[in-house]
mmCIF file of C-alpha atoms in Angstrom:
data_model
loop_
_atom_site.group_PDB
_atom_site.id
_atom_site.type_symbol
_atom_site.label_atom_id
_atom_site.label_comp_id
_atom_site.label_asym_id
_atom_site.label_seq_id
_atom_site.Cartn_x
_atom_site.Cartn_y
_atom_site.Cartn_z
ATOM 1 C CA MET A 113 -32.473 -18.944 0.707
ATOM 2 C CA ILE A 114 -29.432 -19.244 -1.557
ATOM 3 C CA ASN A 115 -28.876 -16.511 -4.131
ATOM 4 C CA LYS A 116 -27.674 -17.871 -7.444
ATOM 5 C CA PRO A 117 -24.436 -16.357 -8.744
ATOM 6 C CA PRO A 118 -24.727 -14.099 -11.801
ATOM 7 C CA ILE A 119 -24.303 -15.812 -15.158
ATOM 8 C CA ALA A 120 -21.475 -14.689 -17.392
ATOM 9 C CA GLY A 121 -22.785 -13.917 -20.851
ATOM 10 C CA GLY A 122 -21.928 -14.800 -24.429
ATOM 11 C CA SER A 123 -22.360 -17.979 -26.453
ATOM 12 C CA ASN A 124 -18.646 -18.774 -26.343
ATOM 13 C CA ASP A 125 -18.704 -18.520 -22.534
ATOM 14 C CA LYS A 126 -21.569 -20.985 -22.302
ATOM 15 C CA LYS A 127 -19.608 -23.571 -24.263
ATOM 16 C CA ARG A 128 -16.798 -23.423 -21.719
ATOM 17 C CA VAL A 129 -18.758 -23.373 -18.486
ATOM 18 C CA ARG A 130 -19.761 -26.095 -16.045
ATOM 19 C CA LEU A 131 -22.553 -25.696 -13.526
ATOM 20 C CA PHE A 132 -22.209 -27.193 -10.045
ATOM 21 C CA LYS A 133 -24.983 -27.651 -7.509
ATOM 22 C CA LEU A 134 -23.917 -28.614 -4.034
ATOM 23 C CA ASP A 135 -25.962 -28.937 -0.867
ATOM 24 C CA ASN A 136 -25.706 -25.307 0.193
ATOM 25 C CA CYS A 137 -24.444 -23.429 -2.867
ATOM 26 C CA VAL A 138 -24.316 -23.276 -6.645
ATOM 27 C CA GLY A 139 -21.449 -22.237 -8.850
ATOM 28 C CA ARG A 140 -20.046 -21.951 -12.332
ATOM 29 C CA LEU A 141 -16.573 -22.805 -13.557
ATOM 30 C CA PHE A 142 -15.293 -21.223 -16.778
ATOM 31 C CA GLN A 143 -12.314 -22.069 -18.958
ATOM 32 C CA LEU A 144 -11.714 -18.549 -20.176
ATOM 33 C CA ASP A 145 -9.274 -15.652 -20.221
ATOM 34 C CA ALA A 146 -9.523 -13.867 -16.849
ATOM 35 C CA LEU A 147 -10.151 -10.434 -18.354
ATOM 36 C CA GLU A 148 -12.914 -11.760 -20.628
ATOM 37 C CA PHE A 149 -14.418 -13.544 -17.653
ATOM 38 C CA LEU A 150 -14.459 -10.442 -15.461
ATOM 39 C CA LYS A 151 -15.922 -8.310 -18.253
ATOM 40 C CA SER A 152 -18.767 -10.793 -18.666
ATOM 41 C CA LEU A 153 -19.867 -10.524 -15.019
ATOM 42 C CA PRO A 154 -22.496 -8.018 -13.854
ATOM 43 C CA GLY A 155 -21.227 -5.013 -11.939
ATOM 44 C CA GLU A 156 -21.316 -5.013 -8.140
ATOM 45 C CA SER A 157 -22.050 -8.741 -7.941
ATOM 46 C CA ALA A 158 -19.172 -10.201 -5.867
ATOM 47 C CA ASP A 159 -19.196 -10.315 -2.067
ATOM 48 C CA VAL A 160 -15.643 -11.684 -1.975
ATOM 49 C CA LEU A 161 -13.253 -11.383 -4.924
ATOM 50 C CA PHE A 162 -9.834 -13.039 -4.879
ATOM 51 C CA LEU A 163 -7.013 -12.258 -7.310
ATOM 52 C CA ASP A 164 -3.950 -14.475 -7.664
ATOM 53 C CA PRO A 165 -2.701 -13.616 -11.171
ATOM 54 C CA PRO A 166 0.420 -15.097 -12.747
ATOM 55 C CA PHE A 167 3.419 -13.154 -11.392
ATOM 56 C CA ASN A 168 5.084 -12.774 -14.817
ATOM 57 C CA LEU A 169 8.075 -14.825 -13.699
ATOM 58 C CA ASN A 170 8.314 -16.911 -16.890
ATOM 59 C CA LYS A 171 6.777 -20.021 -15.340
ATOM 60 C CA ALA A 172 5.294 -22.753 -17.547
ATOM 61 C CA TYR A 173 1.596 -22.878 -16.641
ATOM 62 C CA SER A 174 0.486 -24.373 -19.939
ATOM 63 C CA ALA A 175 2.270 -26.160 -22.796
ATOM 64 C CA ARG A 176 -0.347 -24.731 -25.176
ATOM 65 C CA SER A 177 0.352 -21.163 -24.018
ATOM 66 C CA PRO A 178 4.077 -21.036 -23.196
ATOM 67 C CA LYS A 179 4.131 -17.205 -23.045
ATOM 68 C CA LEU A 180 1.253 -16.956 -20.592
ATOM 69 C CA ASP A 181 3.633 -15.798 -17.847
ATOM 70 C CA SER A 182 6.210 -14.046 -20.045
ATOM 71 C CA LYS A 183 4.946 -10.566 -20.874
ATOM 72 C CA THR A 184 7.172 -7.511 -21.009
ATOM 73 C CA PRO A 185 6.927 -5.404 -17.826
ATOM 74 C CA GLU A 186 4.964 -2.770 -19.758
ATOM 75 C CA GLU A 187 2.524 -5.312 -21.197
ATOM 76 C CA TYR A 188 2.108 -7.012 -17.843
ATOM 77 C CA GLY A 189 1.482 -3.721 -16.049
ATOM 78 C CA GLN A 190 -1.191 -2.688 -18.547
ATOM 79 C CA TRP A 191 -2.876 -6.095 -18.372
ATOM 80 C CA LEU A 192 -2.825 -6.112 -14.567
ATOM 81 C CA SER A 193 -4.310 -2.617 -14.512
ATOM 82 C CA ARG A 194 -7.233 -3.798 -16.652
ATOM 83 C CA ILE A 195 -7.755 -6.781 -14.348
ATOM 84 C CA ALA A 196 -7.822 -4.414 -11.367
ATOM 85 C CA ALA A 197 -10.306 -2.042 -13.038
ATOM 86 C CA GLU A 198 -12.722 -4.859 -13.859
ATOM 87 C CA SER A 199 -12.368 -6.300 -10.365
ATOM 88 C CA ILE A 200 -13.321 -2.939 -8.851
ATOM 89 C CA ARG A 201 -16.383 -2.849 -11.126
ATOM 90 C CA VAL A 202 -17.485 -6.378 -10.203
ATOM 91 C CA LEU A 203 -17.063 -5.967 -6.420
ATOM 92 C CA ALA A 204 -20.356 -5.319 -4.633
ATOM 93 C CA PRO A 205 -20.839 -2.428 -2.182
ATOM 94 C CA GLY A 206 -19.556 -3.654 1.169
ATOM 95 C CA GLY A 207 -17.729 -6.516 -0.559
ATOM 96 C CA THR A 208 -14.085 -7.388 0.067
ATOM 97 C CA LEU A 209 -11.304 -7.794 -2.487
ATOM 98 C CA PHE A 210 -8.135 -9.770 -1.772
ATOM 99 C CA ALA A 211 -5.136 -9.614 -4.106
ATOM 100 C CA TYR A 212 -2.111 -11.904 -3.723
ATOM 101 C CA HIS A 213 1.138 -10.841 -5.376
ATOM 102 C CA ILE A 214 4.830 -10.102 -4.909
ATOM 103 C CA PRO A 215 5.539 -6.670 -3.381
ATOM 104 C CA ILE A 216 6.774 -4.903 -6.530
ATOM 105 C CA TRP A 217 3.384 -5.387 -8.180
ATOM 106 C CA ALA A 218 1.322 -5.310 -4.996
ATOM 107 C CA PHE A 219 2.098 -1.667 -4.284
ATOM 108 C CA ARG A 220 1.152 -0.742 -7.865
ATOM 109 C CA LEU A 221 -2.131 -2.614 -7.499
ATOM 110 C CA ALA A 222 -2.701 -0.950 -4.118
ATOM 111 C CA THR A 223 -2.292 2.473 -5.725
ATOM 112 C CA GLN A 224 -4.977 1.687 -8.296
ATOM 113 C CA PHE A 225 -7.360 0.079 -5.808
ATOM 114 C CA SER A 226 -7.023 3.048 -3.466
ATOM 115 C CA SER A 227 -8.677 5.367 -5.971
ATOM 116 C CA ASP A 228 -12.023 3.516 -5.689
ATOM 117 C CA LEU A 229 -11.824 1.195 -2.716
ATOM 118 C CA LYS A 230 -11.162 1.436 0.997
ATOM 119 C CA PHE A 231 -7.800 0.102 2.147
ATOM 120 C CA LEU A 232 -8.097 -2.420 4.980
ATOM 121 C CA HIS A 233 -4.825 -4.335 5.256
ATOM 122 C CA TRP A 234 -1.516 -5.260 3.655
ATOM 123 C CA ILE A 235 -1.033 -8.786 4.984
ATOM 124 C CA ALA A 236 2.491 -10.187 4.786
ATOM 125 C CA VAL A 237 2.452 -13.923 4.041
ATOM 126 C CA SER A 238 5.789 -15.488 4.905
ATOM 127 C CA MET A 239 7.774 -16.845 1.959
ATOM 128 C CA LYS A 240 9.592 -19.953 3.082
ATOM 129 C CA ASN A 241 12.416 -21.685 1.213
ATOM 130 C CA GLY A 242 13.258 -18.555 -0.754
ATOM 131 C CA PHE A 243 16.669 -17.583 -2.062
ATOM 132 C CA PRO A 244 18.741 -14.378 -2.494
ATOM 133 C CA ARG A 245 18.257 -12.656 -5.834
ATOM 134 C CA GLY A 246 21.134 -10.642 -7.244
ATOM 135 C CA ARG A 247 22.001 -7.560 -5.214
ATOM 136 C CA LYS A 248 18.753 -7.509 -3.248
ATOM 137 C CA LEU A 249 17.656 -8.472 0.235
ATOM 138 C CA TYR A 250 16.315 -11.959 0.793
ATOM 139 C CA PRO A 251 12.627 -11.928 -0.353
ATOM 140 C CA ALA A 252 10.704 -13.065 2.709
ATOM 141 C CA HIS A 253 7.018 -12.400 2.052
ATOM 142 C CA TYR A 254 4.172 -12.258 -0.417
ATOM 143 C CA ALA A 255 1.621 -9.467 -0.157
ATOM 144 C CA LEU A 256 -2.056 -10.165 0.412
ATOM 145 C CA LEU A 257 -3.908 -6.883 -0.139
ATOM 146 C CA MET A 258 -7.326 -6.391 1.419
ATOM 147 C CA PHE A 259 -9.718 -3.671 0.207
ATOM 148 C CA SER A 260 -13.460 -3.129 0.470
ATOM 149 C CA LYS A 261 -15.940 -1.121 -1.584
ATOM 150 C CA GLY A 262 -17.075 1.277 1.087
ATOM 151 C CA PRO A 263 -17.312 -0.038 4.666
ATOM 152 C CA ALA A 264 -16.978 -3.830 4.711
ATOM 153 C CA LYS A 265 -20.316 -5.488 5.418
ATOM 154 C CA HIS A 266 -18.721 -8.656 6.712
ATOM 155 C CA PHE A 267 -15.624 -8.654 8.896
ATOM 156 C CA SER A 268 -14.564 -10.836 11.781
ATOM 157 C CA ARG A 269 -11.174 -11.270 13.436
ATOM 158 C CA PRO A 270 -10.163 -14.930 13.815
ATOM 159 C CA LYS A 271 -7.962 -16.147 16.622
ATOM 160 C CA VAL A 272 -4.771 -18.145 16.158
ATOM 161 C CA GLN A 273 -3.832 -20.922 18.536
ATOM 162 C CA LEU A 274 -0.763 -20.428 20.732
ATOM 163 C CA SER A 275 2.597 -21.630 19.446
ATOM 164 C CA LEU A 276 3.313 -24.904 21.235
ATOM 165 C CA CYS A 277 6.479 -26.892 21.709
ATOM 166 C CA ARG A 278 6.413 -30.032 19.582
ATOM 167 C CA HIS A 279 7.727 -32.101 22.494
ATOM 168 C CA CYS A 280 6.103 -30.849 25.706
ATOM 169 C CA LYS A 281 3.066 -29.237 24.007
ATOM 170 C CA LYS A 282 3.407 -26.115 26.168
ATOM 171 C CA SER A 283 3.456 -22.540 24.911
ATOM 172 C CA ILE A 284 6.879 -21.443 23.666
ATOM 173 C CA LYS A 285 6.089 -17.723 23.945
ATOM 174 C CA ASP A 286 5.302 -15.474 26.872
ATOM 175 C CA TYR A 287 3.208 -13.062 24.753
ATOM 176 C CA GLY A 288 4.411 -10.084 26.752
ATOM 177 C CA GLY A 289 3.096 -11.459 30.007
ATOM 178 C CA TYR A 290 -0.418 -11.904 28.646
ATOM 179 C CA ARG A 291 -0.229 -15.641 27.972
ATOM 180 C CA GLY A 292 -2.780 -16.486 30.663
ATOM 181 C CA ILE A 293 -5.297 -14.003 29.261
ATOM 182 C CA ILE A 294 -4.704 -15.288 25.737
ATOM 183 C CA GLU A 295 -5.238 -18.886 26.851
ATOM 184 C CA ARG A 296 -8.495 -17.966 28.583
ATOM 185 C CA ASN A 297 -9.730 -16.123 25.491
ATOM 186 C CA GLY A 298 -9.129 -18.970 23.069
ATOM 187 C CA GLY A 299 -6.017 -17.773 21.271
ATOM 188 C CA VAL A 300 -4.159 -14.817 19.818
ATOM 189 C CA ASN A 301 -5.961 -12.244 17.674
ATOM 190 C CA LEU A 302 -4.909 -12.711 14.051
ATOM 191 C CA SER A 303 -2.375 -10.105 12.921
ATOM 192 C CA ASP A 304 -1.389 -8.879 9.451
ATOM 193 C CA PHE A 305 1.757 -11.039 9.462
ATOM 194 C CA TRP A 306 1.118 -14.688 8.627
ATOM 195 C CA ASP A 307 4.248 -16.706 9.220
ATOM 196 C CA ASP A 308 2.584 -20.089 9.675
ATOM 197 C CA LEU A 309 1.744 -20.866 6.053
ATOM 198 C CA SER A 310 3.373 -20.832 2.646
ATOM 199 C CA PRO A 311 2.618 -22.083 -0.889
ATOM 200 C CA VAL A 312 2.232 -25.840 -1.235
ATOM 201 C CA ARG A 313 5.316 -27.118 -3.037
ATOM 202 C CA HIS A 314 5.561 -30.804 -2.110
ATOM 203 C CA ALA A 315 4.273 -33.121 -4.835
ATOM 204 C CA ASN A 316 2.420 -35.414 -2.421
ATOM 205 C CA ARG A 317 0.300 -32.501 -1.178
ATOM 206 C CA LYS A 318 -0.390 -30.722 -4.480
ATOM 207 C CA HIS A 319 -3.140 -31.156 -7.045
ATOM 208 C CA ARG A 320 -1.008 -29.895 -9.945
ATOM 209 C CA SER A 321 2.681 -29.559 -10.838
ATOM 210 C CA GLN A 322 2.808 -25.812 -10.125
ATOM 211 C CA ASN A 323 2.766 -24.344 -6.613
ATOM 212 C CA GLU A 324 -0.589 -23.976 -4.848
ATOM 213 C CA LEU A 325 -1.834 -21.601 -2.213
ATOM 214 C CA PRO A 326 -2.486 -23.395 1.093
ATOM 215 C CA ALA A 327 -6.017 -24.159 2.217
ATOM 216 C CA LYS A 328 -5.372 -22.333 5.499
ATOM 217 C CA LEU A 329 -5.007 -19.030 3.643
ATOM 218 C CA PHE A 330 -8.508 -19.389 2.210
ATOM 219 C CA GLU A 331 -9.876 -20.626 5.522
ATOM 220 C CA ARG A 332 -8.785 -17.309 7.017
ATOM 221 C CA ILE A 333 -10.127 -15.253 4.134
ATOM 222 C CA PHE A 334 -13.593 -16.737 4.554
ATOM 223 C CA LEU A 335 -13.442 -16.499 8.339
ATOM 224 C CA ILE A 336 -12.668 -12.791 7.929
ATOM 225 C CA SER A 337 -14.990 -11.834 5.069
ATOM 226 C CA GLY A 338 -17.095 -14.812 3.973
ATOM 227 C CA VAL A 339 -20.883 -14.671 3.974
ATOM 228 C CA GLU A 340 -23.054 -17.756 3.579
ATOM 229 C CA GLY A 341 -25.218 -17.446 0.478
ATOM 230 C CA GLY A 342 -22.994 -14.691 -0.933
ATOM 231 C CA VAL A 343 -20.991 -14.788 -4.161
ATOM 232 C CA TYR A 344 -17.279 -15.562 -4.424
ATOM 233 C CA VAL A 345 -15.445 -14.596 -7.649
ATOM 234 C CA ASP A 346 -12.044 -16.051 -8.591
ATOM 235 C CA PRO A 347 -10.644 -15.220 -12.074
ATOM 236 C CA PHE A 348 -7.394 -17.178 -11.555
ATOM 237 C CA ALA A 349 -8.689 -20.260 -9.794
ATOM 238 C CA GLY A 350 -5.602 -22.443 -10.368
ATOM 239 C CA ALA A 351 -6.025 -25.749 -8.553
ATOM 240 C CA GLY A 352 -9.250 -24.501 -6.988
ATOM 241 C CA SER A 353 -8.422 -24.243 -3.286
ATOM 242 C CA GLY A 354 -10.338 -20.967 -3.029
ATOM 243 C CA VAL A 355 -13.349 -22.437 -4.830
ATOM 244 C CA ILE A 356 -13.393 -25.515 -2.599
ATOM 245 C CA GLN A 357 -13.206 -23.393 0.539
ATOM 246 C CA ALA A 358 -15.942 -21.060 -0.724
ATOM 247 C CA ALA A 359 -18.248 -23.995 -1.444
ATOM 248 C CA SER A 360 -17.431 -25.541 1.934
ATOM 249 C CA ASN A 361 -18.497 -22.256 3.547
ATOM 250 C CA GLY A 362 -21.801 -22.109 1.680
ATOM 251 C CA MET A 363 -20.779 -19.377 -0.772
ATOM 252 C CA ASN A 364 -21.934 -19.467 -4.364
ATOM 253 C CA PHE A 365 -19.085 -19.016 -6.799
ATOM 254 C CA GLN A 366 -18.025 -17.798 -10.218
ATOM 255 C CA ALA A 367 -14.571 -19.219 -10.982
ATOM 256 C CA CYS A 368 -12.325 -19.165 -14.007
ATOM 257 C CA ASP A 369 -9.002 -20.422 -15.261
ATOM 258 C CA ILE A 370 -7.549 -20.193 -18.750
ATOM 259 C CA VAL A 371 -5.738 -23.553 -18.428
ATOM 260 C CA LYS A 372 -7.951 -26.530 -19.289
ATOM 261 C CA ASP A 373 -6.091 -28.932 -16.979
ATOM 262 C CA ASN A 374 -6.698 -26.609 -14.020
ATOM 263 C CA CYS A 375 -10.410 -26.531 -14.779
ATOM 264 C CA THR A 376 -10.448 -30.336 -14.842
ATOM 265 C CA ILE A 377 -8.701 -30.453 -11.463
ATOM 266 C CA ILE A 378 -11.215 -28.008 -9.960
ATOM 267 C CA ALA A 379 -14.180 -29.926 -11.385
ATOM 268 C CA ASP A 380 -12.834 -33.200 -9.948
ATOM 269 C CA ARG A 381 -12.293 -31.598 -6.540
ATOM 270 C CA LEU A 382 -15.829 -30.216 -6.535
ATOM 271 C CA GLN A 383 -17.244 -33.634 -7.399
ATOM 272 C CA THR A 384 -15.224 -35.161 -4.565
ATOM 273 C CA LEU A 385 -16.567 -32.489 -2.203
ATOM 274 C CA LYS A 386 -20.105 -33.206 -3.370
ATOM 275 C CA LYS A 387 -19.720 -36.959 -2.820
ATOM 276 C CA ALA A 388 -18.229 -36.405 0.626
ATOM 277 C CA SER A 389 -21.079 -34.065 1.529
ATOM 278 C CA LYS A 390 -23.682 -36.643 0.470
ATOM 279 C CA LYS A 391 -21.870 -39.388 2.375
ATOM 280 C CA ASN A 392 -21.728 -37.304 5.553
ATOM 281 C CA GLY A 393 -25.383 -36.334 5.125
ATOM 282 C CA ALA A 394 -26.391 -39.986 4.891
ATOM 283 C CA ARG A 395 -24.881 -40.846 8.268
#
């Protein structure tokens, strides 16, 4: 039996929401401010909650809202703190929260989350094609924080395939002498350092002009903490890669983005997923 996701309230919300029914899940997509969206959700309703807020780096996410990513540090910190507080409220007991950010803001978020949630991991996601900034070290990773509300109800540890030579297709690492054991056990246990993925930047692989998070990141998140029939909440859905992966894994979803074009992209991707699912089911 599939549990329907909670319905965000308010007449204005209902005017900016689209309902999606797929084979094994249902979901709602809102064009709404993230904080309003989170406040409208019932408490303790999300099994997996993913945060990927704007980093306040003065990027142009919307021509209609040019200052969306251009707050003062004080304003941004206060806003991010409110997002964190509402996310803690919405997360269900045993649910898992993931927050993706640059380190300077990640450790501030981690401090706030730690007051109410259980710390699980700080995952370093390799930042490729970066550049030196002023008098600082080369920035080489994003932070993916992982917290749960009490003991996590759903946790599994995926395995990563061995690193192979592109030419001979043989392992390029010895793995401390344990390569044979690793091969027999189907791969390497996933660590908290992910150096095999980075944001999607190439135009021919993106769904929008801005960078996107790679599908593999969400594949891992749902392998680790996903639960079929559970509820996934995403207040900053962007191009919708998290939503698509949640739906593909049979999770109901509540998703939101303030930018209308992003919501259109997500809706189109969900329709494509639905058509593909029907086509595969007809075979």
